[in-house]
Amino acid sequence: MRCPLCGTGNRPSRPVLAQELDGGRLQSACVCAQCGLWYLDDCYADRSAVYAAGYAAWGNPGAASDLVAEAKLTAFRQQLKFLVRPAGDAPAKLLDVGTGAGYLLDAASELGWEVYGCDTSADAVRQAAVRHPGRIFHAPVASLPFAPGTFQAITLTDVLEHVSDPISLFRAIRRLLAPGGTLLVITPDVDAWSRRLLGRQWFQFKHEHVTYWNRKSLVRLAEATGFRVVQVRGNVKKFSFAYYRQYFRKYGFIWPIPQLFEAISCVMPSWFGRLSFANPVTGELIAVLEAAGESRR
Ligand SMILES: [Zn+2]
């Protein structure tokens, strides 16, 4: 299997339990001996069916959408602190790649950014366009109708791990960023202690997550595509009790954690579900990358 980052051929060597809506599927991951990237043995397969209507709301819009919206807004407000909006009167433009239902754009608008988004899911684009009309594009980054260097910031949160051609994606993003502009990336960290502890049961192993990054592979990707690494560090997210419970209902988890959440929610008053606490096992990286030098065509 050819490595999506460096092109080296590797053999599948790690069993992983790739989660899907209807349970887990035992697959193998390749671990690249050259660059450290992990990738599923079928990472180049067509996965468009996964992103059908309802994907952004976990296949259950009625029950989960408020919880997901609230959790995502809280997380994005936190993450956007890593971006500095340029001073001056000219509007600073931000593009969210893989914007889903557009929650990051809601949070960025509050901070004064002029926001745009794109997604390859028609359903997600429809949802985001309700609140950001004319600003959401149903297209991959490389096909967007913007001149090179248009954006001061581009965000790529929980997206990179879905992509089997990361080099092309980063090059397309680099073209749209102004020199000195910032790319903010959030992605699971395959070196996280939660992965080492949970092994093949790590909750980030999902059928739609086809590549898995660590500091080394992320830095290599950035430097190969025209970025300067400002910082790469662990990312911590906060979620409400009700969000965790819903998550475990969808994806399951090692016994007895989901059962414990169900039991607690039966005996506690409803306000308890809204209490937020940091997820100690998020196992994610956040990278702040600066577009180096002149914008290239
Ligand atoms: Zn590699």
Short mmCIF file of C-alpha atoms and ligand atoms in Angstrom, two decimals:
data_model
loop_
_atom_site.label_atom_id
_atom_site.label_comp_id
_atom_site.label_asym_id
_atom_site.label_seq_id
_atom_site.Cartn_x
_atom_site.Cartn_y
_atom_site.Cartn_z
CA MET A 1 0.00 0.00 0.00
CA ARG A 2 1.40 3.36 -1.10
CA CYS A 3 1.74 5.91 1.74
CA PRO A 4 -0.50 8.96 1.05
CA LEU A 5 2.18 11.28 2.48
CA CYS A 6 5.58 10.06 1.22
CA GLY A 7 4.69 7.39 -1.36
CA THR A 8 6.60 4.58 0.36
CA GLY A 9 5.08 1.09 0.00
CA ASN A 10 4.05 -0.47 3.34
CA ARG A 11 2.33 -3.67 4.42
CA PRO A 12 -0.77 -3.54 6.66
CA SER A 13 0.55 -4.37 10.13
CA ARG A 14 -1.85 -3.06 12.79
CA PRO A 15 -5.36 -4.41 13.43
CA VAL A 16 -7.82 -1.62 14.24
CA LEU A 17 -11.53 -1.65 15.04
CA ALA A 18 -12.92 0.89 12.55
CA GLN A 19 -16.22 2.16 14.00
CA GLU A 20 -19.29 2.57 11.83
CA LEU A 21 -22.90 3.51 12.60
CA ASP A 22 -23.84 -0.16 12.94
CA GLY A 23 -20.80 -1.35 14.91
CA GLY A 24 -17.11 -1.95 14.37
CA ARG A 25 -15.31 -3.48 11.43
CA LEU A 26 -11.94 -5.14 11.97
CA GLN A 27 -9.46 -3.63 9.53
CA SER A 28 -5.73 -3.26 9.20
CA ALA A 29 -3.72 -0.08 9.25
CA CYS A 30 -0.36 0.48 7.58
CA VAL A 31 2.27 2.30 9.60
CA CYS A 32 4.71 4.04 7.29
CA ALA A 33 8.28 3.14 8.15
CA GLN A 34 9.50 6.26 6.37
CA CYS A 35 7.27 9.12 7.61
CA GLY A 36 5.25 7.69 10.53
CA LEU A 37 1.82 8.16 8.93
CA TRP A 38 -0.85 5.55 9.76
CA TYR A 39 -3.48 4.79 7.12
CA LEU A 40 -6.25 2.23 6.68
CA ASP A 41 -5.53 -0.60 4.25
CA ASP A 42 -8.44 0.59 2.05
CA CYS A 43 -7.79 4.31 2.46
CA TYR A 44 -8.18 4.94 -1.29
CA ALA A 45 -11.64 3.31 -1.45
CA ASP A 46 -14.75 5.41 -2.23
CA ARG A 47 -16.44 6.36 1.06
CA SER A 48 -19.03 8.81 -0.27
CA ALA A 49 -21.88 6.67 1.16
CA VAL A 50 -20.65 7.47 4.69
CA TYR A 51 -21.36 11.17 4.16
CA ALA A 52 -25.02 10.80 3.19
CA ALA A 53 -27.73 13.01 4.70
CA GLY A 54 -27.60 13.12 8.49
CA TYR A 55 -23.85 12.51 8.81
CA ALA A 56 -23.28 15.87 10.56
CA ALA A 57 -26.06 15.01 13.07
CA TRP A 58 -24.87 11.45 13.69
CA GLY A 59 -27.65 9.93 11.61
CA ASN A 60 -30.25 11.06 14.13
CA PRO A 61 -30.97 14.79 13.60
CA GLY A 62 -33.97 15.03 15.94
CA ALA A 63 -32.26 13.72 19.04
CA ALA A 64 -28.70 14.88 18.63
CA SER A 65 -28.60 18.14 16.70
CA ASP A 66 -28.87 20.54 19.67
CA LEU A 67 -26.25 18.63 21.62
CA VAL A 68 -23.89 18.53 18.65
CA ALA A 69 -24.42 22.24 17.90
CA GLU A 70 -23.76 23.29 21.49
CA ALA A 71 -20.69 21.07 21.83
CA LYS A 72 -19.21 22.21 18.52
CA LEU A 73 -19.75 25.93 19.22
CA THR A 74 -18.03 25.63 22.60
CA ALA A 75 -15.10 23.74 21.08
CA PHE A 76 -14.69 26.14 18.15
CA ARG A 77 -14.76 29.26 20.36
CA GLN A 78 -11.86 27.69 22.26
CA GLN A 79 -9.92 26.68 19.14
CA LEU A 80 -10.28 30.00 17.33
CA LYS A 81 -8.22 31.62 20.08
CA PHE A 82 -5.21 30.23 18.20
CA LEU A 83 -5.96 32.57 15.26
CA VAL A 84 -5.08 36.25 15.39
CA ARG A 85 -7.35 38.42 13.24
CA PRO A 86 -5.24 41.00 11.36
CA ALA A 87 -5.74 44.59 12.52
CA GLY A 88 -7.06 47.26 10.14
CA ASP A 89 -10.29 48.20 8.38
CA ALA A 90 -10.14 45.65 5.56
CA PRO A 91 -12.28 42.59 6.37
CA ALA A 92 -10.21 39.56 7.33
CA LYS A 93 -11.42 36.52 5.42
CA LEU A 94 -11.59 33.03 6.90
CA LEU A 95 -12.35 29.82 4.99
CA ASP A 96 -13.47 26.71 6.86
CA VAL A 97 -12.69 23.59 4.84
CA GLY A 98 -15.09 20.70 5.51
CA THR A 99 -17.38 23.10 7.34
CA GLY A 100 -20.18 20.58 7.92
CA ALA A 101 -23.19 22.38 9.35
CA GLY A 102 -21.09 25.57 9.67
CA TYR A 103 -20.67 25.82 13.43
CA LEU A 104 -17.08 27.04 13.20
CA LEU A 105 -18.33 29.86 10.94
CA ASP A 106 -20.85 30.88 13.61
CA ALA A 107 -18.06 31.14 16.18
CA ALA A 108 -15.70 32.96 13.77
CA SER A 109 -18.41 35.49 12.81
CA GLU A 110 -18.81 36.39 16.49
CA LEU A 111 -15.09 37.26 16.48
CA GLY A 112 -15.40 39.55 13.44
CA TRP A 113 -14.10 37.31 10.64
CA GLU A 114 -15.70 37.47 7.20
CA VAL A 115 -16.48 33.78 6.87
CA TYR A 116 -16.70 31.32 3.98
CA GLY A 117 -17.04 27.55 4.01
CA CYS A 118 -16.87 24.56 1.71
CA ASP A 119 -17.86 20.93 2.02
CA THR A 120 -18.25 17.96 -0.29
CA SER A 121 -21.54 16.96 1.40
CA ALA A 122 -24.60 18.59 -0.22
CA ASP A 123 -26.58 18.05 2.96
CA ALA A 124 -24.01 19.86 5.09
CA VAL A 125 -23.80 22.74 2.61
CA ARG A 126 -27.58 23.19 2.76
CA GLN A 127 -27.51 23.37 6.56
CA ALA A 128 -24.61 25.84 6.73
CA ALA A 129 -26.04 28.04 3.95
CA VAL A 130 -29.18 28.72 6.00
CA ARG A 131 -27.11 30.84 8.40
CA HIS A 132 -24.40 31.93 5.89
CA PRO A 133 -26.19 32.47 2.58
CA GLY A 134 -23.96 32.89 -0.49
CA ARG A 135 -20.85 31.98 1.51
CA ILE A 136 -20.93 28.18 1.41
CA PHE A 137 -19.61 26.19 -1.55
CA HIS A 138 -20.37 22.60 -2.45
CA ALA A 139 -16.91 21.92 -3.85
CA PRO A 140 -13.44 20.69 -2.92
CA VAL A 141 -10.86 23.37 -2.06
CA ALA A 142 -9.09 23.06 -5.42
CA SER A 143 -12.29 24.06 -7.30
CA LEU A 144 -13.28 27.12 -5.24
CA PRO A 145 -13.82 30.39 -7.17
CA PHE A 146 -11.27 32.46 -5.24
CA ALA A 147 -8.05 34.13 -6.40
CA PRO A 148 -4.76 32.89 -4.90
CA GLY A 149 -3.99 34.59 -1.59
CA THR A 150 -7.63 35.52 -0.81
CA PHE A 151 -7.74 34.33 2.81
CA GLN A 152 -5.97 35.45 5.97
CA ALA A 153 -6.99 32.24 7.73
CA ILE A 154 -8.10 28.75 6.75
CA THR A 155 -9.34 26.16 9.23
CA LEU A 156 -9.21 22.39 8.81
CA THR A 157 -10.72 20.85 11.93
CA ASP A 158 -11.53 17.13 12.13
CA VAL A 159 -11.06 16.88 8.35
CA LEU A 160 -7.45 15.88 7.56
CA GLU A 161 -7.99 12.33 8.84
CA HIS A 162 -10.79 11.88 6.27
CA VAL A 163 -8.51 12.62 3.31
CA SER A 164 -6.47 10.12 1.26
CA ASP A 165 -4.59 12.81 -0.74
CA PRO A 166 -3.32 15.21 1.95
CA ILE A 167 -0.56 16.69 -0.24
CA SER A 168 -3.04 17.95 -2.88
CA LEU A 169 -5.35 19.30 -0.16
CA PHE A 170 -2.55 21.25 1.57
CA ARG A 171 -1.28 22.63 -1.75
CA ALA A 172 -4.77 23.85 -2.65
CA ILE A 173 -5.13 25.47 0.78
CA ARG A 174 -1.68 27.06 0.49
CA ARG A 175 -2.67 28.68 -2.83
CA LEU A 176 -5.73 30.33 -1.28
CA LEU A 177 -3.86 31.67 1.77
CA ALA A 178 -2.26 35.10 1.72
CA PRO A 179 1.49 35.07 2.51
CA GLY A 180 1.77 35.06 6.30
CA GLY A 181 -1.79 33.75 6.59
CA THR A 182 -2.58 31.00 9.06
CA LEU A 183 -3.79 27.43 8.63
CA LEU A 184 -5.29 25.90 11.78
CA VAL A 185 -5.42 22.08 11.78
CA ILE A 186 -7.02 19.77 14.32
CA THR A 187 -6.72 16.01 13.87
CA PRO A 188 -6.45 12.85 16.02
CA ASP A 189 -2.96 12.15 17.40
CA VAL A 190 -2.00 8.55 16.79
CA ASP A 191 0.80 8.94 19.38
CA ALA A 192 -1.69 9.98 22.10
CA TRP A 193 -1.62 7.90 25.29
CA SER A 194 -5.31 7.09 24.76
CA ARG A 195 -4.39 5.23 21.54
CA ARG A 196 -1.54 3.41 23.27
CA LEU A 197 -3.87 2.46 26.15
CA LEU A 198 -6.90 1.41 24.07
CA GLY A 199 -4.98 -0.22 21.21
CA ARG A 200 -7.18 -1.27 18.32
CA GLN A 201 -10.27 -0.10 20.29
CA TRP A 202 -9.16 3.57 20.17
CA PHE A 203 -12.32 5.63 19.56
CA GLN A 204 -10.66 7.63 16.78
CA PHE A 205 -10.41 4.52 14.59
CA LYS A 206 -13.45 5.03 12.35
CA HIS A 207 -14.30 3.74 8.92
CA GLU A 208 -14.24 7.32 7.56
CA HIS A 209 -10.92 8.21 9.22
CA VAL A 210 -8.46 6.94 6.63
CA THR A 211 -5.21 8.63 7.75
CA TYR A 212 -3.81 9.10 11.27
CA TRP A 213 -1.23 11.73 12.13
CA ASN A 214 1.40 12.48 14.76
CA ARG A 215 3.68 15.49 15.23
CA LYS A 216 6.32 14.11 12.88
CA SER A 217 4.04 13.33 9.94
CA LEU A 218 2.06 16.56 10.34
CA VAL A 219 5.25 18.67 10.32
CA ARG A 220 6.46 16.78 7.24
CA LEU A 221 3.18 17.47 5.42
CA ALA A 222 3.29 21.17 6.34
CA GLU A 223 6.90 21.69 5.31
CA ALA A 224 6.46 19.79 2.04
CA THR A 225 3.60 22.06 0.97
CA GLY A 226 4.86 25.58 1.72
CA PHE A 227 4.08 26.13 5.40
CA ARG A 228 6.15 27.18 8.40
CA VAL A 229 5.23 25.37 11.62
CA VAL A 230 4.35 27.91 14.35
CA GLN A 231 3.24 25.30 16.89
CA VAL A 232 1.95 21.74 17.18
CA ARG A 233 0.51 20.66 20.54
CA GLY A 234 -2.10 18.45 22.19
CA ASN A 235 -5.69 19.68 21.92
CA VAL A 236 -8.27 19.27 24.69
CA LYS A 237 -12.01 19.55 24.06
CA LYS A 238 -14.82 20.15 26.56
CA PHE A 239 -18.18 18.41 26.14
CA SER A 240 -21.41 18.21 28.10
CA PHE A 241 -22.44 15.05 29.94
CA ALA A 242 -25.39 14.66 27.53
CA TYR A 243 -23.01 14.88 24.55
CA TYR A 244 -20.80 12.07 25.88
CA ARG A 245 -23.88 9.93 26.46
CA GLN A 246 -25.09 10.49 22.89
CA TYR A 247 -21.61 9.79 21.54
CA PHE A 248 -21.43 6.44 23.34
CA ARG A 249 -24.88 5.55 22.04
CA LYS A 250 -23.64 6.07 18.51
CA TYR A 251 -20.15 4.63 18.65
CA GLY A 252 -20.13 2.52 21.83
CA PHE A 253 -17.04 2.27 24.04
CA ILE A 254 -15.29 -0.16 26.38
CA TRP A 255 -17.51 -1.61 29.11
CA PRO A 256 -18.76 -0.21 31.48
CA ILE A 257 -18.35 3.43 30.39
CA PRO A 258 -21.50 3.77 28.17
CA GLN A 259 -23.57 1.78 30.73
CA LEU A 260 -22.35 4.11 33.49
CA PHE A 261 -23.41 7.20 31.54
CA GLU A 262 -26.88 5.73 30.92
CA ALA A 263 -27.28 4.84 34.60
CA ILE A 264 -26.16 8.27 35.83
CA SER A 265 -28.49 10.08 33.41
CA CYS A 266 -31.44 8.06 34.82
CA VAL A 267 -30.89 9.24 38.38
CA MET A 268 -29.62 12.81 37.88
CA PRO A 269 -31.81 15.88 37.17
CA SER A 270 -31.86 17.20 33.58
CA TRP A 271 -29.55 20.20 34.30
CA PHE A 272 -26.77 17.70 35.00
CA GLY A 273 -26.66 16.77 31.33
CA ARG A 274 -25.62 20.33 30.42
CA LEU A 275 -22.54 20.33 32.67
CA SER A 276 -19.34 20.36 30.63
CA PHE A 277 -16.03 18.75 31.43
CA ALA A 278 -12.78 18.33 29.54
CA ASN A 279 -12.31 15.06 27.74
CA PRO A 280 -9.04 13.68 29.15
CA VAL A 281 -8.66 11.17 26.32
CA THR A 282 -9.45 13.37 23.29
CA GLY A 283 -6.10 12.37 21.80
CA GLU A 284 -5.85 15.21 19.27
CA LEU A 285 -3.26 17.54 17.83
CA ILE A 286 -3.74 21.22 17.07
CA ALA A 287 -1.30 22.77 14.59
CA VAL A 288 -0.84 26.43 13.75
CA LEU A 289 0.88 26.75 10.36
CA GLU A 290 1.93 29.93 8.56
CA ALA A 291 1.89 30.26 4.77
CA ALA A 292 5.57 30.76 4.00
CA GLY A 293 6.90 33.18 1.34
CA GLU A 294 5.02 34.18 -1.76
CA SER A 295 1.66 32.67 -2.63
CA ARG A 296 2.20 30.13 -5.41
CA ARG A 297 -0.08 29.38 -8.25
ZN ZN B 1 4.99 7.63 4.49
#
